[in-house]
Every structure is written in C-alpha cells, then in structure tokens.
PDB file of C-alpha atoms in Angstrom:
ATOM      1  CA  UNK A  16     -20.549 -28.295  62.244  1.00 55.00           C
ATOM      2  CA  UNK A  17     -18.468 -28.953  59.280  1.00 60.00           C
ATOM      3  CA  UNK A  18     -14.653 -28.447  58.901  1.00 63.00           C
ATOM      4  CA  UNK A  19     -15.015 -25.625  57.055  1.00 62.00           C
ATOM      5  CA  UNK A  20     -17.564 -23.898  59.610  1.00 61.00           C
ATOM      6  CA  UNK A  21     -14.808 -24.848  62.406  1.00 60.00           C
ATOM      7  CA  UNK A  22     -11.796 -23.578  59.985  1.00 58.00           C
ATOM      8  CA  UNK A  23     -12.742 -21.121  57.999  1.00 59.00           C
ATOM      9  CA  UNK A  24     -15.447 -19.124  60.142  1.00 62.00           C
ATOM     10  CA  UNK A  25     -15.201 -19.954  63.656  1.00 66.00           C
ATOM     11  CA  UNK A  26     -11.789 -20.588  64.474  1.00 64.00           C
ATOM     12  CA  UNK A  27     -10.799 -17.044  62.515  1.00 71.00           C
ATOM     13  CA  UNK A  28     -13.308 -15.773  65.065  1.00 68.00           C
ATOM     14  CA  UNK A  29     -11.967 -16.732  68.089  1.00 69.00           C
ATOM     15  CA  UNK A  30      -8.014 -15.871  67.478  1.00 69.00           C
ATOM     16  CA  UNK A  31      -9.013 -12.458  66.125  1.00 71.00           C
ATOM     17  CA  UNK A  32     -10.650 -11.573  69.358  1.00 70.00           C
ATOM     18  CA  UNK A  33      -7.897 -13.309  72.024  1.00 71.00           C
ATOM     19  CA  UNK A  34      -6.187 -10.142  72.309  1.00 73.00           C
ATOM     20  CA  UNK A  35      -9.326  -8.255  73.180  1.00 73.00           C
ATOM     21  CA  UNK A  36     -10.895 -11.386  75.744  1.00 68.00           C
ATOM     22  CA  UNK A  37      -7.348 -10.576  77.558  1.00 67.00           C
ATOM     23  CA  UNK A  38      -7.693  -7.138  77.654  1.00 68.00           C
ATOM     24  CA  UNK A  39     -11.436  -7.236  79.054  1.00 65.00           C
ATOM     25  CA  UNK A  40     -10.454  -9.635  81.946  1.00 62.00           C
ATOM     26  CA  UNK A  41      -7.744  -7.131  82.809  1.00 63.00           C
ATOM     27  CA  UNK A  42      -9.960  -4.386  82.644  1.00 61.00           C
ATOM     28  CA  UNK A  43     -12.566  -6.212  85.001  1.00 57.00           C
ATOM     29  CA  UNK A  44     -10.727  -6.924  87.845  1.00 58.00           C
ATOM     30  CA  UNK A  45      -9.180  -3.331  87.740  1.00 61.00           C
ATOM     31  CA  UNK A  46     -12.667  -1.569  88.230  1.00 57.00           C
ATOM     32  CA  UNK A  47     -12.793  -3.715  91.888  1.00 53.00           C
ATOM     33  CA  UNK A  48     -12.130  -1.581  94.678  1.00 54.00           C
ATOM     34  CA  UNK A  49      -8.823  -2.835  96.943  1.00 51.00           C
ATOM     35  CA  UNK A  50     -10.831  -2.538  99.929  1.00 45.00           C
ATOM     36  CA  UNK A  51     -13.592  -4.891  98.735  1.00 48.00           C
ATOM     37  CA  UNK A  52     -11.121  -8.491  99.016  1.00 54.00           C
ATOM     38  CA  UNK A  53     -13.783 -10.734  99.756  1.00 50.00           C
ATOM     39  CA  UNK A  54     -15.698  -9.354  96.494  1.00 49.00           C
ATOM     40  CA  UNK A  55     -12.342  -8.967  94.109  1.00 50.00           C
ATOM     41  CA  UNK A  56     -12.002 -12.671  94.977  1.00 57.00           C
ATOM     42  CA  UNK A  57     -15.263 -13.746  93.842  1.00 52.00           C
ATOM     43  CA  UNK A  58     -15.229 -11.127  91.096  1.00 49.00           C
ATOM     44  CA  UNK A  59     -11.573 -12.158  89.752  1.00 52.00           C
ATOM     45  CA  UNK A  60     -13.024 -15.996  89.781  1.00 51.00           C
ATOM     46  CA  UNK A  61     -16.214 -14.994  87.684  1.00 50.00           C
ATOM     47  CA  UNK A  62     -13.367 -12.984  85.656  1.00 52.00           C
ATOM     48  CA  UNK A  63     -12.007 -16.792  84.438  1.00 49.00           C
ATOM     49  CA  UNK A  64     -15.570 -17.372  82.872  1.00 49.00           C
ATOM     50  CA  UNK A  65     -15.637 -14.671  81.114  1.00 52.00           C
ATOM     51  CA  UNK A  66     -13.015 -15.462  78.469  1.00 55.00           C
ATOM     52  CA  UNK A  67     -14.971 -18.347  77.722  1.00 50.00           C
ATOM     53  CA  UNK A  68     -18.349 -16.616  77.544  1.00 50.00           C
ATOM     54  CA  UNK A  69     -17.022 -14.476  75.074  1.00 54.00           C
ATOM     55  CA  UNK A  70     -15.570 -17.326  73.123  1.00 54.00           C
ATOM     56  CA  UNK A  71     -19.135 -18.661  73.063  1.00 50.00           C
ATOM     57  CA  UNK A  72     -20.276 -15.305  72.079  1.00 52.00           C
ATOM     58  CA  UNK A  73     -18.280 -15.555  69.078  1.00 50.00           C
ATOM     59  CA  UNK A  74     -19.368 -18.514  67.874  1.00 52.00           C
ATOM     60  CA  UNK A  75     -22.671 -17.357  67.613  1.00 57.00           C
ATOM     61  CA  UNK A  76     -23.592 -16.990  63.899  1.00 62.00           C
ATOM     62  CA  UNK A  77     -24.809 -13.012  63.874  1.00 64.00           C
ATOM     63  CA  UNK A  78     -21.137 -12.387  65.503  1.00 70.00           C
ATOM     64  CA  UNK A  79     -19.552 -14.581  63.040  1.00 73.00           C
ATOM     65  CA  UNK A  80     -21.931 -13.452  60.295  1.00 77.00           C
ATOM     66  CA  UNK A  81     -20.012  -9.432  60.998  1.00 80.00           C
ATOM     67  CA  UNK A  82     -16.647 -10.746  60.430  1.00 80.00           C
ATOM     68  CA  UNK A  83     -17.266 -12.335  57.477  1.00 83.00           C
ATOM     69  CA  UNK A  84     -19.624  -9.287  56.146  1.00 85.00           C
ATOM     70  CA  UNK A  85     -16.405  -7.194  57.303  1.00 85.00           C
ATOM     71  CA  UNK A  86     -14.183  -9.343  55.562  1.00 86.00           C
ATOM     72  CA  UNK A  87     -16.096  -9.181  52.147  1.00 86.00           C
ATOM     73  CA  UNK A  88     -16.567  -5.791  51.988  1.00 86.00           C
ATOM     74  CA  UNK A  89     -13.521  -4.089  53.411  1.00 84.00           C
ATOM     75  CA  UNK A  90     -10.894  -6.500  51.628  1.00 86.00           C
ATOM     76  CA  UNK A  91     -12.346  -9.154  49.683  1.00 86.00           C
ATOM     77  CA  UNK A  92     -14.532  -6.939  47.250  1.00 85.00           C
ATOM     78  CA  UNK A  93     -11.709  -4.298  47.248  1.00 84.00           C
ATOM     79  CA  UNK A  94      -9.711  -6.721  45.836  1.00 85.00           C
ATOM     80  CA  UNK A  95     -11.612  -8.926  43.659  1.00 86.00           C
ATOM     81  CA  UNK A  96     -14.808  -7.139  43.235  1.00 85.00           C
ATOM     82  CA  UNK A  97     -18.272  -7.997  44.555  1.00 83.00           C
ATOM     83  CA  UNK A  98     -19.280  -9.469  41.264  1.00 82.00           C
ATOM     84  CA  UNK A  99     -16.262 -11.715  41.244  1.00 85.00           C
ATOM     85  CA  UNK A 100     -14.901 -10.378  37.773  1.00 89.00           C
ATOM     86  CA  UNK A 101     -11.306  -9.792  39.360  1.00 91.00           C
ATOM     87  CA  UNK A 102     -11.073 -13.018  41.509  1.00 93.00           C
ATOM     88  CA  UNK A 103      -8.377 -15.285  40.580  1.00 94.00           C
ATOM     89  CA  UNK A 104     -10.351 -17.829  39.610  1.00 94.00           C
ATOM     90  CA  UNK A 105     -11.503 -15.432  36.659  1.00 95.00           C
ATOM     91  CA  UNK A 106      -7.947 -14.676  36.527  1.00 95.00           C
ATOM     92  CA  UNK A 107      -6.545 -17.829  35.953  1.00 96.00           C
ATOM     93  CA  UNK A 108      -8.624 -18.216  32.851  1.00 96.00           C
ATOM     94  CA  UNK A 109      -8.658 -14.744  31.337  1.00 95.00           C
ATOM     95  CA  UNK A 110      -6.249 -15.041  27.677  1.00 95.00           C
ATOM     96  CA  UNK A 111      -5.509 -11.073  28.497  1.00 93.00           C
ATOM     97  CA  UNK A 112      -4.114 -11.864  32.629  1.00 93.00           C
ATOM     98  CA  UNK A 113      -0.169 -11.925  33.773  1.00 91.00           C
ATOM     99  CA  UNK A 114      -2.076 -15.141  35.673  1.00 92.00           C
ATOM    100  CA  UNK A 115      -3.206 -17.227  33.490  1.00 94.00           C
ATOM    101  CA  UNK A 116      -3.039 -20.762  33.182  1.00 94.00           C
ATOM    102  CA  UNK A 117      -1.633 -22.175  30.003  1.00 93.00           C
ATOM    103  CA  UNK A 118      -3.050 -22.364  26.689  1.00 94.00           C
ATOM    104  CA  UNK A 119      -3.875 -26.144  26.935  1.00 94.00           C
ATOM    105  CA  UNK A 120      -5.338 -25.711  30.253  1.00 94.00           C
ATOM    106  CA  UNK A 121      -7.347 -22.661  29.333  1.00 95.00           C
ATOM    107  CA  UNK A 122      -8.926 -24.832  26.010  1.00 94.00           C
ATOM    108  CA  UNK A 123      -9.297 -27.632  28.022  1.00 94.00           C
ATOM    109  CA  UNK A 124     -11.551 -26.554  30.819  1.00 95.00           C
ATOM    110  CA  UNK A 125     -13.209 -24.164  28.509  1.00 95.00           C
ATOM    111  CA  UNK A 126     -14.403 -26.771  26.484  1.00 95.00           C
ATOM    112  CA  UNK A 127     -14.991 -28.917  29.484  1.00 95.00           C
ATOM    113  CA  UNK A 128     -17.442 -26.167  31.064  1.00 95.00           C
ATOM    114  CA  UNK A 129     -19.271 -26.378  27.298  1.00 95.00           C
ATOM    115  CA  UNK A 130     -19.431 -29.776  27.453  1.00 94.00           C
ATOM    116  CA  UNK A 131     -20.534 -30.010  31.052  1.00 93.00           C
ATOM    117  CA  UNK A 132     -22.545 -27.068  31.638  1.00 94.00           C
ATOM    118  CA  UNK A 133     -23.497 -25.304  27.826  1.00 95.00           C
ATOM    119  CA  UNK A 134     -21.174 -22.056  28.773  1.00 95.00           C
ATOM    120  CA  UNK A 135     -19.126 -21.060  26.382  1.00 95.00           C
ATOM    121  CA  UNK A 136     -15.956 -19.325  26.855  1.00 95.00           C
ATOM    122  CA  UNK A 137     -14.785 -16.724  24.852  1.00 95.00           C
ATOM    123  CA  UNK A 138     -11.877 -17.024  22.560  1.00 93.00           C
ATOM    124  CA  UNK A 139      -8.853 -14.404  22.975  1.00 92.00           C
ATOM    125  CA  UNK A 140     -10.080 -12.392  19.839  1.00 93.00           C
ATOM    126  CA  UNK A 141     -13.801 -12.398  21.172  1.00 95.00           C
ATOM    127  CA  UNK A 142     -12.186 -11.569  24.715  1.00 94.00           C
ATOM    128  CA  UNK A 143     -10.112  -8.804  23.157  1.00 93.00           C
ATOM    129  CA  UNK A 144     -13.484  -7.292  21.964  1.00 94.00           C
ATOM    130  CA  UNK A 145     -15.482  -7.900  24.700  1.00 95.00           C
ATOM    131  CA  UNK A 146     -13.643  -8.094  27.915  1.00 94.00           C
ATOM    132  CA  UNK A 147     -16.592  -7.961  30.165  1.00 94.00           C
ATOM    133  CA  UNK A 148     -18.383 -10.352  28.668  1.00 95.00           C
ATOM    134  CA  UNK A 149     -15.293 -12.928  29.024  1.00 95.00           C
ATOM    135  CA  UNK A 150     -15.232 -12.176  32.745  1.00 95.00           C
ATOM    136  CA  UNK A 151     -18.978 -12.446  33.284  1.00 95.00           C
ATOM    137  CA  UNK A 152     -18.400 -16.167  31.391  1.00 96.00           C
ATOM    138  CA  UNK A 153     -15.967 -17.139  33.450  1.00 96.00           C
ATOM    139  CA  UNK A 154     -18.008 -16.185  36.853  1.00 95.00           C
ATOM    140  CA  UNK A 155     -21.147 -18.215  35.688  1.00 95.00           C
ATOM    141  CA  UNK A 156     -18.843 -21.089  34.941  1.00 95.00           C
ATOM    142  CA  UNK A 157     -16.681 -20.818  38.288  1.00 95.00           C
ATOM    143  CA  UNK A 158     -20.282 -20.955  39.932  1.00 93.00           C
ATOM    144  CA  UNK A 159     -21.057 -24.068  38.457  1.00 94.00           C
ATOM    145  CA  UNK A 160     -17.250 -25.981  38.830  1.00 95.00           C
ATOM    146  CA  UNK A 161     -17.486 -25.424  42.729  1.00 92.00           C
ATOM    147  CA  UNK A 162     -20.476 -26.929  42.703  1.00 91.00           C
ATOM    148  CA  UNK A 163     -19.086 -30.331  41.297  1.00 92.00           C
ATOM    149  CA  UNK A 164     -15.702 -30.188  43.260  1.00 92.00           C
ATOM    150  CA  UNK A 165     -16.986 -29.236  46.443  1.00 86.00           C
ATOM    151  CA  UNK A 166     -16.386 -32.818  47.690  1.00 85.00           C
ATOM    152  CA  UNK A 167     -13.038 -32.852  47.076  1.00 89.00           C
ATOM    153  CA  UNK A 168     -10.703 -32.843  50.116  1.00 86.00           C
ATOM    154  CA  UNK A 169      -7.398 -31.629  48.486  1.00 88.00           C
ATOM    155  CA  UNK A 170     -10.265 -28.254  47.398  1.00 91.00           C
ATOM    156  CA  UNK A 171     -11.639 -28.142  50.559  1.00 89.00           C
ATOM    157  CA  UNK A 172      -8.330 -27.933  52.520  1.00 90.00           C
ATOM    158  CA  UNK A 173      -7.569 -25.289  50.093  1.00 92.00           C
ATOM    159  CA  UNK A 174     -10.868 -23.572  50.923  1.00 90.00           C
ATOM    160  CA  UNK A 175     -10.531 -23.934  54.444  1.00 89.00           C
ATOM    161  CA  UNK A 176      -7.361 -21.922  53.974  1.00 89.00           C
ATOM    162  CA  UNK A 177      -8.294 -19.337  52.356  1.00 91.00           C
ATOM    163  CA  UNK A 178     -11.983 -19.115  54.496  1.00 88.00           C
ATOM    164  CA  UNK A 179      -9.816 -18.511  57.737  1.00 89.00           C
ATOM    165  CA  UNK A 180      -7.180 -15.869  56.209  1.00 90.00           C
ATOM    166  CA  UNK A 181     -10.296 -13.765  54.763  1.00 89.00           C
ATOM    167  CA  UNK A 182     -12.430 -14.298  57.617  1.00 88.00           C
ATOM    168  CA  UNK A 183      -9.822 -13.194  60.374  1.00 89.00           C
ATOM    169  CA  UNK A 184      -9.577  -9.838  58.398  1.00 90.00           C
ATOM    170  CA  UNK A 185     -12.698  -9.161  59.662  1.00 88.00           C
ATOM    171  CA  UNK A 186     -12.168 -10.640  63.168  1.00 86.00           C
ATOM    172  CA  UNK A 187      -9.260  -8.513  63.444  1.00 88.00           C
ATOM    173  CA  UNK A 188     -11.075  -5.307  62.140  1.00 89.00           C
ATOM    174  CA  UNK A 189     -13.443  -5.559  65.337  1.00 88.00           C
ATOM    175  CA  UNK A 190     -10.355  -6.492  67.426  1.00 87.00           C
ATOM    176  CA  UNK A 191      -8.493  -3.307  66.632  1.00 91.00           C
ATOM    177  CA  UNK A 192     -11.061  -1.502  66.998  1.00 89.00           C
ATOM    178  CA  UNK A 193     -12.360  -2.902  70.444  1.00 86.00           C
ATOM    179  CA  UNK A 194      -8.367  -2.166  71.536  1.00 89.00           C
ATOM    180  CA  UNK A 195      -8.710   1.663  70.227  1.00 92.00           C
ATOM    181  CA  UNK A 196     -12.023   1.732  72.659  1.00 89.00           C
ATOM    182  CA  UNK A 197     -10.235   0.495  75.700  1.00 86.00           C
ATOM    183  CA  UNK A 198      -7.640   3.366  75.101  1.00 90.00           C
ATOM    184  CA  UNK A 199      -9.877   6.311  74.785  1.00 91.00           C
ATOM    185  CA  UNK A 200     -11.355   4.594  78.180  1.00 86.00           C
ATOM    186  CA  UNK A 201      -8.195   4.120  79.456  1.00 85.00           C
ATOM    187  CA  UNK A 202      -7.177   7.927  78.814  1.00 86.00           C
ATOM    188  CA  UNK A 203     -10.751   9.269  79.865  1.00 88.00           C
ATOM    189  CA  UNK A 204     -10.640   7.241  83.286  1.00 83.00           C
ATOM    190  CA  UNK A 205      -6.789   7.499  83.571  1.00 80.00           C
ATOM    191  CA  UNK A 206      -6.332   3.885  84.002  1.00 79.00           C
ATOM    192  CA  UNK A 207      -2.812   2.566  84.148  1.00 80.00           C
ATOM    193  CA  UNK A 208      -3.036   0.292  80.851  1.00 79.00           C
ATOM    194  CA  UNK A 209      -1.482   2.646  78.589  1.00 86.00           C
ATOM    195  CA  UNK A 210       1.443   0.575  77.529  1.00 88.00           C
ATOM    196  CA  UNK A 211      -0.056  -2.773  77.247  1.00 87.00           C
ATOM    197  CA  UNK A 212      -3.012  -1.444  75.497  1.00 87.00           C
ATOM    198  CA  UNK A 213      -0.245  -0.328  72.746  1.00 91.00           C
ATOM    199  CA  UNK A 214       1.443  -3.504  72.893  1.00 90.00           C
ATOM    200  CA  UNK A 215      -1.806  -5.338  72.034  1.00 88.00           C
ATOM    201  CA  UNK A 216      -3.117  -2.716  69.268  1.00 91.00           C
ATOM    202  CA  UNK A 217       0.174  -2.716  67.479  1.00 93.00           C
ATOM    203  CA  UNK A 218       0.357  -7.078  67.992  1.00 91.00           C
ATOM    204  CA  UNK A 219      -3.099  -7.278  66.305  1.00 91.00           C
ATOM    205  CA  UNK A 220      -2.368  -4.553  63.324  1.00 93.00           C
ATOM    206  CA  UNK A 221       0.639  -6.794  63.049  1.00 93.00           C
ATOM    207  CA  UNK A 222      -0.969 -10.026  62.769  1.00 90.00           C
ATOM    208  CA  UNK A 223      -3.627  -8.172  60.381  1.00 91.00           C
ATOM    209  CA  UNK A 224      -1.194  -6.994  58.085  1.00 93.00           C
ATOM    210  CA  UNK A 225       0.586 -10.921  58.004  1.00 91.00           C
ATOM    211  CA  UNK A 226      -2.772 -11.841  57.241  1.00 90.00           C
ATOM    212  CA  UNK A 227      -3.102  -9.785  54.716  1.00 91.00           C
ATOM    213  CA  UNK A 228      -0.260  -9.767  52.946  1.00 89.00           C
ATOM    214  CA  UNK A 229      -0.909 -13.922  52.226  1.00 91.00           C
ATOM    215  CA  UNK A 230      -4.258 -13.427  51.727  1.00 92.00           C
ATOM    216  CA  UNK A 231      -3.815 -12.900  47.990  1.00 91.00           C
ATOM    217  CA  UNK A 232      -1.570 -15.727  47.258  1.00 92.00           C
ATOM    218  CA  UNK A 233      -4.001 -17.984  49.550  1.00 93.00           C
ATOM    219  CA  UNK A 234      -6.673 -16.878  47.198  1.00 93.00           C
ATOM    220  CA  UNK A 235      -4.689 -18.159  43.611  1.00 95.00           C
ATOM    221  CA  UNK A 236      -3.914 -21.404  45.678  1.00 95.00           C
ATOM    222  CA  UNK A 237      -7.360 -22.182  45.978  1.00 94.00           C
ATOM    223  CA  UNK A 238      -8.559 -20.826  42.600  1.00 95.00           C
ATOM    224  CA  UNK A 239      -5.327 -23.314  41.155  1.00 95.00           C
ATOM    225  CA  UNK A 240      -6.807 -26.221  43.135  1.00 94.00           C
ATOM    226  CA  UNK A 241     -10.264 -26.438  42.173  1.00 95.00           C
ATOM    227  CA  UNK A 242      -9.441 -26.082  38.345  1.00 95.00           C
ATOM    228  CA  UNK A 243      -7.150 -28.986  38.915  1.00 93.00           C
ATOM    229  CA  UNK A 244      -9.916 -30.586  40.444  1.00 92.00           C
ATOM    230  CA  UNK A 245     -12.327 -29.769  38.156  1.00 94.00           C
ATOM    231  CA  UNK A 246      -9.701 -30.976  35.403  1.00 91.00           C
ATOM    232  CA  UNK A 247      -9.194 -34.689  36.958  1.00 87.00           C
ATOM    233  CA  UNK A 248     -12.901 -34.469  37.507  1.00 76.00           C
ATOM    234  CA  UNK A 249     -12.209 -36.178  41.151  1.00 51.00           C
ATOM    235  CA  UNK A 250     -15.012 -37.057  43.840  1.00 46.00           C
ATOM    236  CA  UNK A 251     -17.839 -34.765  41.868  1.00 47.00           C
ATOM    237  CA  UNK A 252     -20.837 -33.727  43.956  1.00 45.00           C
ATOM    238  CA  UNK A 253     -23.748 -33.976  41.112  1.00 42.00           C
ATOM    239  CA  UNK A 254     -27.451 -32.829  41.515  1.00 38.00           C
TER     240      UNK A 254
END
C-alpha cells in the first residue's frame, strides 16, 4: 500500500468513522442485562475487539470504495463538475478565470503541452468564442501532465492532501448518518444516550463542515503544484 492509499483513502476512512466505532461499543455493552455479570464481562472484553474489527472493516476496498464514490458525487462533482471543466486545475489556466495563473505562465505551459503532447490551447480570443472548447483542452491536457508528474514528491504530498480532505467528506457522510440511526434507536428503545448521541452528531457535522470549508483551497494547492511541477519538468514518470 502506497502513501497515497494510506493518506488519502484509508486514513480519511478510519477518522470519519471514530465517532461512530465509540458509539457502537457503548451501545453493545448497554443491550447486556445487569443480572448476567459473568456474560457482561466476557461481552464488554469482546466489546474492545470490536473497534478494531471495524477499523479493519474500513479498510476494506468496497467500504473505502463508498466514501470516495460519496465524496465525488455529493461534493466533488458539485463543485467542479464530473467532467472536470470547473476544477482548478482548468481554472488556473482559463484567460476568462478570477484564478488564473499569469500570462507568462499560461503561454508557457500551453505551449509546453503542444510541444509535449500535440494539444493545443486556445488563445483568449478563440476562448472568448468558444469557452467549452477551451475547458475541454485544458482537461485532456491536465490528463496527460499528471501523468508525467506523478513521481514527484512535493505533487504527491499535495495530492495526498487533498485525497484525505475529499475522501473524509464521504467518511463523514456515512458517519452522520450512522449517528442519526443510533438516535431514532435510541428514541424507539428509550435508551439513555440522548445527550451524547447529540454531542457526537453535532462533533462530526462540525468536523465535516472544517473539512469542507478547506477543501476548496486544498484543491488550488494541488492544481498550483503540479503546474509548477510540470513547469520545472522534475522527476517525470514517462511511458
């Protein structure tokens, strides 16, 4: 397992779901009868296991696979779109975009991707005219650049970052919604977990909306790095 699988996919899988793991220990020694010590004992020592099986759970790939599908759809495509025509890195290279880079760096690494790749970018009078073709330039070209700067470590710590603020979205969608489950149970069975159940919901809408607030700004860092690193051309993976 790579650093980015660790970072950006599992380790977003396991914080999103701590509050939840806590929550479902609770709620299994609670459902042992008083009377039954000899069985709560065993029961409550099983109880420590199960934190850990359901760490293991989550690093399974179908469970890690939902985040990240959650992730995509609910905020990343939202955002960006699904056909990448509002993602920063098209952004960053649009003449028409508050984002842009600079003029230089725009003519530079457009005639870099010709050079490299036979893409042409359009010019700000063809982009004027044809806006959706510019951005549909820019995503075949931002296809091919991460291909050649994948190796680079300054990118991939970059990546990493932004792979664990996306994916934890999506952790934390299931999380909140696991947390909403326990209270309808808790209400239905009349459990006594009222108040910590709303402690943990509003902790992990909390830590969601953190997430999401830098989850936009993590995106332009990344987009930033790998034209720098397509620009200095350092440690290229080539076919």
């Amino acid at each position: 397992m790579n650093k980015y699988e660790k970072e950006a996919r599992v380790y977003p899988a396991i914080v999103g779901m701590i509050i939840p793991i806590i929550l479902t220990t609770l709620y299994v020694a609670s459902f042992i009868p008083d009377t039954l010590d000899v069985w709560k004992s065993i029961i409550a020592k099983i109880g420590l296991f199960i934190p850990v099986a359901l760490i293991y759970g989550a690093l399974a790939y179908w469970v890690r696979q939902l985040f990240i599908d959650a992730s995509k759809q609910l905020f990343q495509f939202r955002l960006f779109k699904e056909d990448e025509t509002e993602m920063p890195t098209t952004k960053l290279l649009l003449w028409s975009s508050a984002e842009r880079k600079s003029e230089a760096d725009i003519k530079q690494i457009a005639a870099k991707v010709e050079a490299d790749f036979g893409i042409r970018l359009l010019s700000k009078d063809e982009e004027i005219a044809n806006p959706s073709e510019a951005k549909r330039a820019i995503v075949d070209a931002v296809g091919k650049i991460r291909e050649v700067t994948r190796k680079n470590e300054n990118l991939q710590q970059y990546n990493r970052k932004y792979g664990f603020c996306r994916n934890y979205l999506g952790a934390c969608v299931y999380a909140i919604g696991a947390i909403i489950f326990a209270l309808v149970v808790n209400f239905i069975l009349e459990m006594p977990y009222t108040k910590i159940l709303m402690v943990a919901l509003v902790a992990q809408v909390l830590f969601g909306i953190i997430n999401y607030v830098s989850y936009k700004s993590k995106a332009y860092d990344y987009a930033r790095a790998m034209y720098n690193a397509y620009i200095t051309g350092a440690e290229y993976e080539r076919e």
